[in-house]
Amino acid sequence: MDSFIPTVLIVDDSAPLRLLYSTYLKDENVNVYSVSSGRDAIDFISSHRPDVIFLDLYLPDISGFEVLNYVKKQNLDARVIMLTGSGSVDDAVEAMRLGAFDFIVKPIDSARLRVTLRNTTQHLKLKQMVSEFQTSQDVFLGFIGSSPAMKSVYSTIERAAPSSATVFITGESGTGKEVCAEAIHKLSKQKKGSFVPINCAAIPRDLMESELFGHVKGAFTGAVSDKIGAVQRADGGTLFLDEICELDPQLQSKLLRFIQTGKFYRVGSSKLETVSTRIVCATNKDPKLEVRAHHFREDLYYRLYVIPIKLPPLRDRDDDVERIATRFLKNFSQEENKGFTRFSISARQLLMAYDWPGNVRELQNVIHQIVVLNDGDEVTDEMFPESIRKDVLKGGDGSSGAQPQRAVISVGNPYAGKTLAEIERDAIEKTIDSCEGNISKAAKMLGVNQSTIHRKLRSWRDEAQGKSAGVAESGTPEKNTACSGGSPRELPDNKIRITDRHSRRHDNGMVEYD
Amino acid sequence: MTELLDTKVLTQMAGDVGLEVLPQLISVFVDDSTAKLSQFRKLFDNGDWSGLAMEAHTLKSVCATYGAMRCRDEAIAFEKLCKAAEPDRAAIGEKLDSLLGTLRESITAVGGFTLK
Ligand SMILES: Nc1ncnc2c1ncn2[C@@H]1O[C@H](COP(=O)(O)OP(=O)(O)O)[C@@H](O)[C@H]1O
Ligand SMILES: [Mg+2]
């Protein structure tokens, strides 16, 4: 806390007084600057963000009230102390009403000026301490954020961690599922053991079993020695199965057996081995839909889905965006030896307005990029990647349907036998899938607005329910919903329509509502 | 009449800032006030009453701070005169002569101040 050296600005039109006041403060642990006019004061304030401002009320260009007003309007933390003549106590009172921190009546002696400064900086230090304390409260085992949505996640984690029940984490990509899994581990009984993450999507199918359970020498070509698998490394600790829905169906049965018994065979071995490990798994898909689509074994699902934790997308976390961004900014600045400490107002607006489809991971990458590519102490909106600025400028509504479709559909003639409406629907649904259910990302990819996609999804849903008169006249609305017959489509985003209606999707592509 | 220079004020200042800094503070007062002499004249010639009031207001604080008490009192009265609803040029001119005379004396007095 002692490292905090406040910046002090003295605003007075008289040179002898400026010098005298500065001299009075020369032995204080502060950096003192002075200017002679209101406009210079505003310039200095906007560029240097002083902590304390001694402000003369009568200035040759604009009045001290205007400077005070500027400080208040910009929502700056600076403490303003008005300097007033003995005849203008009314003005001082008015200044206090406008938000001045204190006032001093001229002529000002050294003791008075220093005592006032000390009171003010003490107040500032206290405030900084409080805010630092609060930010430390913002942090929960690797998570930054204190939005209501995240606080409820924290309390679920706290309640779930001590039990040995399996935790199933869902959430869009980049929302912190792995952070969550580690937090559970750190709070659990088995925290002394290892936290072993394994990504079911990243490991080739035929290596996955050996990754999970290990193998013995000669089990397959390339198995030149014995190897222990993830479950064994996680013995006494936590096994984190990321992207669980991508696990091969055969392995799903083996995993189920392991979870039920704690026993397993290494590949190529007939010796049954036993470990004790806590299982935490995660997916960015909707596991229920994966079950319905027969991608994910229902019995395994029920075995794993004991304590569900849903991580909210970043855009639903209020001003956590700013909190996380500020923390990242400070960390990356330190790492990259840069001087960034804050975001400008316009940059803050940008942070809040953007949708962050890639969530915290995207935010992290963007801030890192900004810090690497720029210099200064304040991040401005111009430093953000073009794509983000454009996206925010475009806003939520104004239609941009004229933009070219960017969804790529290839392989032979995939359009054969389909109406234009069916092709459109197919393209939209495939794009949503490829964006892992993230509508705003899909909309961007397709060059249309999010609202357009939502409207279409709604109309298809109504159609499937036979609500839409316009479609009903074709006689068999359900058939219209089947796009390619055969392979089932996953419905990506539970926000859209399905889960809250207890629907079931059959292999023929038809949707059924309970 | 108030005394021209309250030496207690400058003695206190010397104690506050230290003897080595005092001459510098005094010389800035002398330079700045000397520049004000012609500044006041110019504003008067232009009939800029609010500008004069502003300068008098500042002068009042500066003089009070440096112990030039008589000049401070005159500056207070002069500021009032300039702020009148219908400023009286002749009265202002008369007071200005006196104010600048006192300021000149104050400059000499402050400039010649040494600690006993
Ligand atoms: N709330 C948060 N506060 C700080 N960093 C976070 C937060 N959530 C995620 N991160 C960071 O964002 C990145 C992505 O998190 P991760 O857990 O891998 O997301 P997911 O597994 O959901 O894709 C990681 O670098 C992680 O440390
Ligand atoms: Mg992840």
XYZ file of C-alpha atoms and ligand atoms in Angstrom:
658
model
C 0.000 0.000 0.000
C 2.956 2.275 0.653
C 3.863 2.057 -2.999
C 0.886 4.259 -3.852
C 2.213 7.750 -4.688
C -0.675 10.090 -5.439
C -0.507 12.568 -8.273
C -1.507 16.063 -7.196
C -2.564 18.871 -9.505
C -2.610 22.505 -8.409
C -4.790 24.811 -10.488
C -4.295 28.508 -9.802
C -3.842 31.466 -12.098
C -1.216 33.083 -9.886
C 2.387 32.002 -10.437
C 3.627 32.939 -6.936
C 0.792 30.944 -5.365
C 1.350 27.899 -7.594
C 5.010 27.881 -6.667
C 4.285 28.393 -3.000
C 1.723 25.580 -2.813
C 4.025 23.231 -4.702
C 6.806 24.115 -2.308
C 4.573 23.441 0.676
C 3.992 19.932 -0.664
C 7.562 19.178 -1.648
C 8.258 16.935 1.317
C 5.021 14.999 0.994
C 5.149 11.632 -0.722
C 3.294 12.863 -3.805
C 3.992 13.969 -7.360
C 2.976 17.611 -7.728
C 2.046 19.385 -10.963
C 0.501 22.795 -11.505
C -1.351 24.616 -14.274
C -2.661 28.173 -14.558
C -5.965 27.850 -16.400
C -9.135 25.787 -16.440
C -8.493 24.406 -19.900
C -4.976 23.339 -19.038
C -6.438 21.706 -15.969
C -8.892 19.661 -18.033
C -6.137 18.655 -20.444
C -3.955 17.531 -17.590
C -6.773 15.705 -15.855
C -7.701 13.760 -18.952
C -4.125 12.779 -19.696
C -2.710 12.208 -16.206
C -5.692 11.281 -14.020
C -4.461 13.053 -10.879
C -5.617 11.681 -7.544
C -5.970 15.038 -5.822
C -6.756 18.417 -7.389
C -6.368 21.725 -5.569
C -8.640 23.911 -7.610
C -8.914 27.676 -7.545
C -12.481 28.793 -8.158
C -11.652 31.926 -10.156
C -9.690 31.153 -13.249
C -9.089 33.396 -16.237
C -10.769 31.186 -18.865
C -13.381 28.866 -17.408
C -14.531 28.701 -13.828
C -13.380 26.145 -11.306
C -16.962 24.859 -11.225
C -16.616 23.778 -14.827
C -13.435 21.869 -14.055
C -15.154 20.236 -11.098
C -18.060 19.358 -13.319
C -15.743 17.747 -15.826
C -14.231 15.547 -13.148
C -17.675 14.471 -11.986
C -19.057 13.888 -15.480
C -16.098 11.751 -16.467
C -16.679 9.743 -13.331
C -13.088 10.186 -12.277
C -11.845 9.182 -8.870
C -9.933 12.431 -8.339
C -10.582 14.253 -5.064
C -11.161 17.934 -5.702
C -10.303 20.490 -3.030
C -11.539 23.977 -3.786
C -9.388 26.990 -2.977
C -11.579 29.975 -2.270
C -11.182 33.553 -1.128
C -12.466 34.440 2.317
C -15.399 36.296 0.778
C -16.653 33.311 -1.213
C -17.673 30.716 1.320
C -21.026 30.410 -0.459
C -19.137 29.304 -3.542
C -17.274 26.758 -1.483
C -20.525 25.373 -0.167
C -21.865 25.161 -3.694
C -18.680 23.345 -4.750
C -19.163 20.800 -1.991
C -22.681 20.262 -3.186
C -21.305 19.621 -6.680
C -19.007 16.951 -5.340
C -15.849 18.688 -4.157
C -14.140 16.701 -1.430
C -13.149 19.699 0.708
C -12.325 23.382 0.501
C -9.641 25.662 1.889
C -10.084 29.373 2.412
C -7.202 31.553 1.201
C -4.679 32.668 2.313
C -3.435 29.133 2.720
C -0.589 28.250 5.005
C 1.642 25.263 4.749
C 0.137 23.308 7.631
C -3.405 23.671 6.361
C -2.472 22.559 2.849
C -0.534 19.556 4.069
C -3.132 18.413 6.542
C -5.800 18.632 3.865
C -3.643 16.666 1.442
C -2.945 13.992 4.029
C -6.590 13.599 4.923
C -7.409 13.272 1.284
C -4.745 10.772 0.372
C -5.530 8.743 3.453
C -9.083 8.569 2.243
C -7.851 7.539 -1.196
C -5.577 4.862 0.172
C -8.384 3.507 2.250
C -10.611 3.437 -0.766
C -7.943 1.680 -2.772
C -7.503 -0.849 -0.015
C -11.197 -1.488 0.086
C -11.390 -1.871 -3.656
C -8.378 -4.172 -3.675
C -9.994 -6.194 -0.965
C -13.151 -6.333 -2.987
C -11.307 -7.438 -6.089
C -9.639 -10.140 -4.100
C -13.139 -11.201 -3.159
C -13.919 -11.165 -6.875
C -11.549 -14.023 -7.333
C -12.678 -17.536 -6.663
C -10.102 -20.258 -7.191
C -8.968 -19.110 -10.604
C -12.221 -17.476 -11.581
C -12.453 -13.712 -11.836
C -15.931 -12.308 -11.526
C -18.617 -11.510 -9.030
C -21.759 -11.307 -11.150
C -24.814 -12.971 -9.639
C -24.616 -15.661 -12.318
C -21.065 -16.560 -11.306
C -21.699 -16.288 -7.583
C -24.296 -18.985 -7.932
C -21.739 -21.112 -9.789
C -19.255 -20.578 -6.946
C -21.717 -21.703 -4.353
C -22.555 -24.827 -6.348
C -18.849 -25.591 -6.611
C -18.413 -25.129 -2.881
C -21.291 -27.435 -2.150
C -20.343 -30.055 -4.737
C -16.603 -30.229 -4.145
C -16.475 -32.102 -0.817
C -18.729 -34.933 -1.980
C -17.438 -37.651 -4.230
C -20.323 -37.334 -6.676
C -19.575 -36.853 -10.334
C -19.837 -33.294 -11.571
C -21.037 -32.543 -15.078
C -20.041 -29.115 -16.340
C -21.725 -27.558 -19.353
C -21.141 -24.209 -20.987
C -20.071 -22.636 -24.231
C -16.486 -22.915 -25.296
C -14.197 -20.618 -23.313
C -16.514 -20.142 -20.343
C -14.043 -21.705 -17.929
C -15.101 -25.338 -17.697
C -11.578 -26.463 -17.011
C -11.094 -23.695 -14.449
C -14.257 -24.975 -12.812
C -13.036 -28.574 -12.781
C -9.775 -27.526 -11.153
C -11.608 -25.433 -8.579
C -13.629 -28.488 -7.623
C -10.452 -30.496 -7.304
C -8.786 -27.875 -5.117
C -11.741 -27.833 -2.745
C -12.173 -31.581 -2.654
C -11.072 -34.273 -0.240
C -8.685 -35.586 -2.888
C -6.925 -32.236 -3.428
C -3.594 -33.788 -2.401
C -3.851 -36.145 -5.374
C -3.362 -35.095 -8.998
C -5.760 -33.238 -11.222
C -5.596 -35.078 -14.530
C -7.341 -33.441 -17.477
C -7.944 -35.430 -20.615
C -9.575 -34.036 -23.723
C -11.736 -36.630 -25.418
C -11.919 -34.607 -28.634
C -8.207 -34.019 -29.013
C -6.974 -37.571 -28.811
C -7.306 -39.902 -31.810
C -9.895 -42.604 -31.322
C -7.555 -45.572 -31.369
C -5.207 -44.025 -28.836
C -7.920 -42.919 -26.472
C -8.371 -46.187 -24.631
C -4.672 -46.415 -23.916
C -4.614 -42.756 -22.857
C -7.418 -43.439 -20.425
C -6.522 -46.848 -19.080
C -2.913 -47.349 -20.143
C -1.484 -50.368 -21.928
C 1.031 -53.126 -21.534
C 4.081 -53.649 -23.705
C 3.179 -55.243 -27.022
C -0.549 -54.533 -26.718
C -0.470 -52.969 -30.176
C 2.093 -51.860 -32.699
C 4.004 -49.055 -31.112
C 3.309 -50.164 -27.550
C 6.992 -50.645 -26.824
C 6.671 -50.465 -23.077
C 4.082 -50.496 -20.327
C 2.228 -47.275 -19.861
C -0.101 -46.100 -17.155
C -3.210 -44.227 -18.206
C -4.998 -41.152 -16.992
C -7.255 -43.026 -14.568
C -4.228 -44.369 -12.769
C -2.476 -41.026 -12.661
C -5.653 -39.641 -11.168
C -5.733 -42.302 -8.461
C -6.483 -40.455 -5.247
C -7.128 -37.305 -7.266
C -9.498 -36.011 -9.916
C -9.946 -37.188 -13.487
C -11.304 -34.428 -15.714
C -12.907 -35.720 -18.902
C -13.233 -32.704 -21.160
C -15.479 -32.824 -24.246
C -16.997 -36.023 -22.910
C -19.627 -36.154 -25.665
C -16.874 -36.809 -28.200
C -15.902 -40.088 -26.562
C -16.145 -43.120 -28.834
C -19.281 -45.223 -28.096
C -17.223 -48.351 -27.382
C -15.133 -46.482 -24.897
C -18.257 -45.039 -23.376
C -19.220 -48.542 -22.210
C -15.745 -49.158 -20.846
C -15.819 -45.847 -19.040
C -19.233 -46.651 -17.611
C -17.966 -49.935 -16.264
C -14.954 -48.215 -14.757
C -17.097 -45.578 -13.084
C -19.438 -48.190 -11.664
C -16.712 -50.419 -10.270
C -13.529 -48.382 -10.068
C -11.935 -51.293 -11.922
C -10.389 -51.416 -15.375
C -8.017 -53.316 -17.664
C -5.043 -51.761 -19.358
C -5.080 -52.333 -23.097
C -3.598 -55.741 -23.786
C -3.796 -56.870 -20.176
C -6.120 -59.287 -18.488
C -5.323 -58.072 -15.023
C -8.114 -56.167 -13.381
C -6.809 -53.025 -11.666
C -8.492 -50.755 -9.175
C -8.188 -47.038 -8.500
C -10.171 -44.475 -6.603
C -10.671 -41.232 -8.458
C -13.172 -38.410 -8.558
C -14.708 -37.893 -11.996
C -15.521 -34.464 -13.337
C -16.560 -34.089 -16.949
C -17.492 -31.299 -19.301
C -18.992 -30.573 -22.674
C -19.997 -27.535 -24.668
C -22.863 -29.484 -26.193
C -26.224 -30.162 -24.675
C -25.717 -33.659 -23.283
C -29.418 -34.462 -23.308
C -29.596 -33.792 -27.006
C -26.525 -35.925 -27.545
C -28.308 -38.723 -25.767
C -31.371 -38.251 -27.914
C -29.236 -38.317 -31.005
C -27.717 -41.589 -29.750
C -24.266 -40.059 -29.683
C -24.020 -40.464 -26.002
C -25.041 -43.498 -23.961
C -27.999 -42.759 -21.807
C -26.797 -44.969 -18.931
C -23.425 -43.218 -18.921
C -25.170 -39.880 -19.024
C -27.200 -40.668 -15.905
C -24.134 -42.023 -14.188
C -22.190 -38.819 -14.868
C -24.907 -36.206 -14.662
C -25.148 -36.243 -10.871
C -24.268 -32.656 -10.039
C -24.698 -30.397 -13.062
C -22.965 -27.036 -13.214
C -23.817 -24.703 -16.047
C -21.327 -21.929 -16.735
C -23.055 -18.842 -18.093
C -21.703 -17.241 -21.265
C -19.564 -14.161 -20.603
C -22.198 -11.851 -22.089
C -24.579 -12.861 -19.295
C -22.172 -11.912 -16.522
C -22.841 -8.167 -16.225
C -19.683 -6.192 -15.618
C -17.545 -9.238 -14.979
C -16.363 -8.539 -18.520
C -14.693 -5.374 -17.284
C -13.313 -7.019 -14.171
C -11.796 -9.889 -16.088
C -10.495 -7.600 -18.836
C -8.810 -5.322 -16.307
C -7.146 -8.228 -14.579
C -5.947 -9.656 -17.883
C -4.701 -6.211 -18.892
C -2.601 -5.890 -15.762
C -1.245 -9.406 -16.026
C -0.332 -9.220 -19.699
C 1.151 -5.735 -19.263
C 3.430 -7.068 -16.595
C 4.322 -10.106 -18.662
C 5.018 -8.073 -21.793
C 6.686 -5.208 -19.952
C 4.059 -2.686 -21.006
C 2.508 0.119 -19.034
C -1.223 -0.464 -19.578
C -3.302 0.091 -16.481
C -6.809 0.933 -17.662
C -9.413 1.131 -20.409
C -10.759 4.380 -21.808
C -14.460 5.006 -21.506
C -15.047 4.128 -25.144
C -13.011 0.944 -24.727
C -15.115 0.005 -21.720
C -18.244 0.556 -23.741
C -16.872 -1.697 -26.442
C -16.088 -4.411 -23.910
C -19.653 -4.314 -22.654
C -21.342 -4.047 -26.044
C -19.574 -6.935 -27.723
C -21.093 -10.405 -27.525
C -17.904 -12.383 -26.788
C -18.964 -15.556 -28.612
C -15.645 -17.152 -27.619
C -16.214 -16.056 -24.027
C -13.321 -15.616 -21.582
C -10.850 -17.302 -23.902
C -11.646 -14.813 -26.649
C -11.410 -11.919 -24.211
C -8.059 -13.210 -23.039
C -6.722 -13.440 -26.580
C -7.992 -9.998 -27.523
C -6.443 -8.316 -24.483
C -3.174 -10.135 -25.013
C -3.109 -9.015 -28.630
C -3.847 -5.409 -27.652
C -1.067 -5.369 -25.081
C 1.457 -6.860 -27.484
C 0.621 -4.590 -30.410
C 0.229 -1.259 -28.606
C 1.917 1.026 -26.115
C 0.657 3.467 -23.529
C -1.158 3.295 -20.232
C -4.731 3.436 -21.455
C -6.416 1.035 -23.869
C -8.634 2.899 -26.327
C -11.370 1.493 -28.553
C -9.138 1.898 -31.637
C -6.780 -0.730 -30.264
C -9.432 -3.450 -30.491
C -9.410 -5.757 -33.501
C -11.304 -4.378 -36.481
C -13.723 -7.324 -36.442
C -14.911 -6.550 -32.919
C -15.352 -2.839 -33.561
C -17.309 -3.542 -36.719
C -19.448 -6.095 -34.988
C -20.356 -3.691 -32.214
C -20.962 -0.838 -34.639
C -23.311 -3.016 -36.652
C -25.309 -3.408 -33.477
C -27.990 -5.949 -32.748
C -30.504 -4.967 -35.361
C -30.033 -3.128 -38.671
C -30.361 -5.918 -41.184
C -27.322 -6.927 -43.142
C -28.997 -9.609 -45.188
C -27.377 -8.275 -48.339
C -24.040 -9.707 -47.319
C -22.870 -12.812 -49.117
C -23.584 -16.169 -47.577
C -20.426 -17.670 -46.267
C -21.663 -21.066 -45.231
C -19.849 -23.608 -47.302
C -21.792 -26.592 -48.559
C -19.885 -28.987 -50.756
C -19.751 -32.683 -51.714
C -21.543 -33.529 -54.950
C -24.774 -31.666 -55.239
C -26.101 -31.501 -51.733
C -29.042 -29.399 -52.885
C -30.519 -32.067 -55.113
C -34.218 -32.533 -54.480
C -34.506 -29.708 -51.966
C -36.459 -26.522 -51.998
C -34.658 -23.252 -51.429
C -36.298 -22.964 -48.004
C -34.987 -26.390 -47.054
C -31.505 -25.511 -48.230
C -31.580 -22.331 -46.243
C -32.698 -24.135 -43.152
C -30.101 -26.807 -43.639
C -27.365 -24.202 -44.036
C -28.463 -22.324 -40.956
C -28.696 -25.396 -38.783
C -25.351 -26.754 -39.937
C -23.722 -23.431 -39.270
C -25.211 -23.265 -35.800
C -23.898 -26.759 -35.177
C -20.446 -25.879 -36.372
C -20.526 -22.920 -34.014
C -21.395 -25.238 -31.173
C -24.795 -23.706 -30.778
C -23.535 -20.173 -30.549
C -26.192 -18.227 -32.427
C -24.353 -14.952 -32.515
C -21.275 -16.599 -34.006
C -23.394 -18.450 -36.550
C -25.166 -15.243 -37.490
C -21.851 -13.554 -38.043
C -20.639 -16.405 -40.197
C -23.781 -16.281 -42.290
C -23.654 -12.525 -42.565
C -27.114 -12.046 -41.102
C -28.367 -10.725 -37.849
C -28.861 -12.835 -34.795
C -32.481 -11.751 -34.701
C -33.001 -13.163 -38.193
C -31.825 -16.562 -37.053
C -33.907 -16.471 -33.915
C -36.958 -15.566 -35.960
C -36.410 -18.471 -38.321
C -35.810 -20.913 -35.498
C -39.005 -19.762 -33.904
C -40.970 -20.188 -37.095
C -39.623 -23.699 -37.626
C -40.535 -24.563 -34.100
C -44.045 -23.239 -34.550
C -44.189 -25.111 -37.809
C -43.241 -28.351 -36.102
C -45.999 -27.756 -33.610
C -48.423 -27.129 -36.436
C -48.989 -23.566 -35.251
C -48.158 -21.901 -38.492
C -51.100 -21.751 -40.832
C -48.844 -20.880 -43.740
C -47.010 -24.161 -43.490
C -49.925 -26.298 -42.469
C -51.367 -25.994 -45.943
C -48.573 -28.152 -47.309
C -50.230 -30.953 -45.416
C -47.237 -32.580 -43.761
C -45.336 -29.957 -41.851
C -43.182 -32.445 -39.973
C -41.750 -33.735 -43.170
C -40.702 -30.262 -44.131
C -38.581 -30.173 -41.047
C -36.550 -33.163 -42.131
C -33.747 -31.844 -44.209
C -31.804 -34.799 -45.436
C -33.610 -37.764 -43.946
C -31.407 -40.299 -42.204
C -28.764 -38.720 -40.058
C -30.097 -36.862 -37.066
C -29.325 -33.243 -36.527
C -28.245 -32.056 -33.150
C -30.038 -29.126 -31.765
C -27.293 -27.002 -30.503
C -28.501 -24.388 -28.116
C -30.884 -25.103 -25.336
C -31.806 -21.444 -25.322
C -33.447 -21.801 -28.668
C -36.383 -24.023 -28.346
C -36.053 -27.609 -27.449
C -35.144 -28.337 -23.886
C -37.703 -26.126 -22.287
C -40.396 -27.931 -24.218
C -39.332 -31.474 -23.401
C -39.100 -32.406 -27.011
C -37.643 -35.512 -28.501
C -35.941 -35.655 -31.823
C -36.097 -38.891 -33.761
C -33.580 -40.306 -36.143
C -35.760 -39.385 -39.045
C -35.320 -35.776 -38.080
C -38.803 -35.290 -36.735
C -39.394 -33.393 -33.575
C -41.882 -34.498 -31.038
C -43.064 -32.427 -28.111
C -44.282 -33.830 -24.851
C -4.360 52.214 7.785
C -3.214 48.636 7.626
C 0.546 48.199 7.724
C 2.236 47.750 4.341
C 3.990 44.474 5.163
C 3.155 41.981 7.872
C 6.601 40.479 8.380
C 5.147 37.719 10.557
C 3.606 36.201 7.437
C 6.944 36.040 5.618
C 8.713 34.787 8.723
C 6.194 31.981 8.993
C 6.631 31.205 5.297
C 10.392 31.034 5.748
C 9.872 28.555 8.542
C 7.544 26.478 6.407
C 9.568 26.281 3.223
C 13.094 26.732 4.501
C 15.518 29.613 4.133
C 17.072 28.384 0.953
C 13.738 28.384 -0.911
C 12.400 31.703 0.373
C 14.412 33.976 -1.981
C 13.066 32.065 -4.953
C 9.485 32.480 -3.758
C 10.040 36.171 -3.202
C 11.573 36.687 -6.605
C 8.608 35.017 -8.298
C 6.291 37.329 -6.349
C 8.323 40.359 -7.439
C 8.393 39.358 -11.110
C 4.734 38.396 -11.265
C 3.531 41.519 -9.454
C 5.680 43.792 -11.568
C 4.076 42.283 -14.669
C 0.658 42.913 -13.119
C 1.309 46.660 -12.910
C 1.081 47.068 -16.675
C -1.593 44.372 -16.941
C -3.932 46.410 -14.676
C -3.279 49.553 -16.733
C -4.054 47.807 -19.981
C -7.345 46.368 -18.696
C -8.348 49.799 -17.416
C -7.569 51.460 -20.764
C -9.774 48.838 -22.455
C -12.561 49.420 -19.948
C -12.459 45.692 -19.132
C -14.069 45.879 -15.685
C -14.616 42.166 -15.252
C -10.996 41.520 -16.230
C -9.926 44.069 -13.616
C -12.170 42.444 -11.007
C -10.607 39.078 -11.794
C -7.063 40.441 -11.476
C -7.941 42.220 -8.235
C -9.392 38.992 -6.898
C -6.159 37.137 -7.604
C -4.006 39.989 -6.310
C -5.957 39.911 -3.072
C -4.963 36.281 -2.413
C -1.374 36.726 -3.503
C -0.866 39.792 -1.306
C -2.514 38.142 1.677
C -0.252 35.128 1.236
C 2.934 37.202 1.027
C 1.997 39.532 3.873
C 1.271 42.620 1.726
C -1.751 43.493 3.841
C -2.382 47.060 2.782
C -2.354 46.077 -0.851
C -4.719 43.177 -0.054
C -7.232 45.597 1.547
C -7.075 47.926 -1.419
C -7.513 45.010 -3.806
C -10.666 43.936 -1.958
C -12.191 47.428 -2.254
C -11.073 47.699 -5.861
C -12.642 44.360 -6.815
C -15.967 45.555 -5.379
C -15.788 48.760 -7.348
C -15.169 46.886 -10.588
C -18.021 44.482 -9.893
C -20.539 47.280 -9.372
C -23.673 47.135 -11.484
C -22.637 50.364 -13.226
C -18.880 50.674 -12.886
C -17.704 54.250 -12.410
C -14.702 54.801 -14.651
C -13.454 57.893 -12.827
C -13.714 56.276 -9.380
C -12.048 53.128 -10.650
C -9.237 55.154 -12.224
C -8.611 56.991 -8.999
C -8.543 53.781 -6.905
C -6.360 52.080 -9.478
C -3.666 54.761 -9.147
C -3.642 54.231 -5.428
C -3.711 50.400 -5.724
C -0.793 50.303 -8.132
C 1.144 52.735 -5.947
C 0.656 50.448 -2.975
C 1.526 47.373 -5.049
C 4.795 49.024 -6.122
C 5.665 49.736 -2.476
C 4.714 46.175 -1.547
C 6.993 44.761 -4.224
C 9.872 46.732 -2.768
C 9.013 45.718 0.775
C 8.600 42.002 0.046
C 11.644 42.039 -2.250
C 13.739 43.612 0.516
C 12.578 41.242 3.235
C 15.306 39.493 5.170
C 15.005 37.455 8.317
C 16.259 39.240 11.384
N -13.853 -16.385 -14.883
C -12.608 -16.440 -15.356
N -11.670 -15.639 -14.869
C -10.418 -15.661 -15.348
N -10.010 -16.484 -16.323
C -10.893 -17.326 -16.856
C -12.239 -17.357 -16.404
N -12.897 -18.270 -17.129
C -12.019 -18.775 -18.015
N -10.804 -18.228 -17.857
C -9.612 -18.505 -18.671
O -10.096 -18.583 -20.008
C -9.457 -19.653 -20.708
C -10.494 -20.655 -21.138
O -10.989 -21.357 -20.007
P -11.336 -22.919 -20.073
O -11.592 -23.372 -18.687
O -10.306 -23.667 -20.862
O -12.700 -22.824 -20.892
P -13.548 -23.992 -21.528
O -12.976 -25.263 -20.991
O -14.936 -23.712 -21.051
O -13.412 -23.831 -22.999
C -8.434 -20.216 -19.749
O -7.201 -19.591 -20.012
C -8.944 -19.809 -18.392
O -7.883 -19.664 -17.480
Mg -11.783 -26.360 -22.397
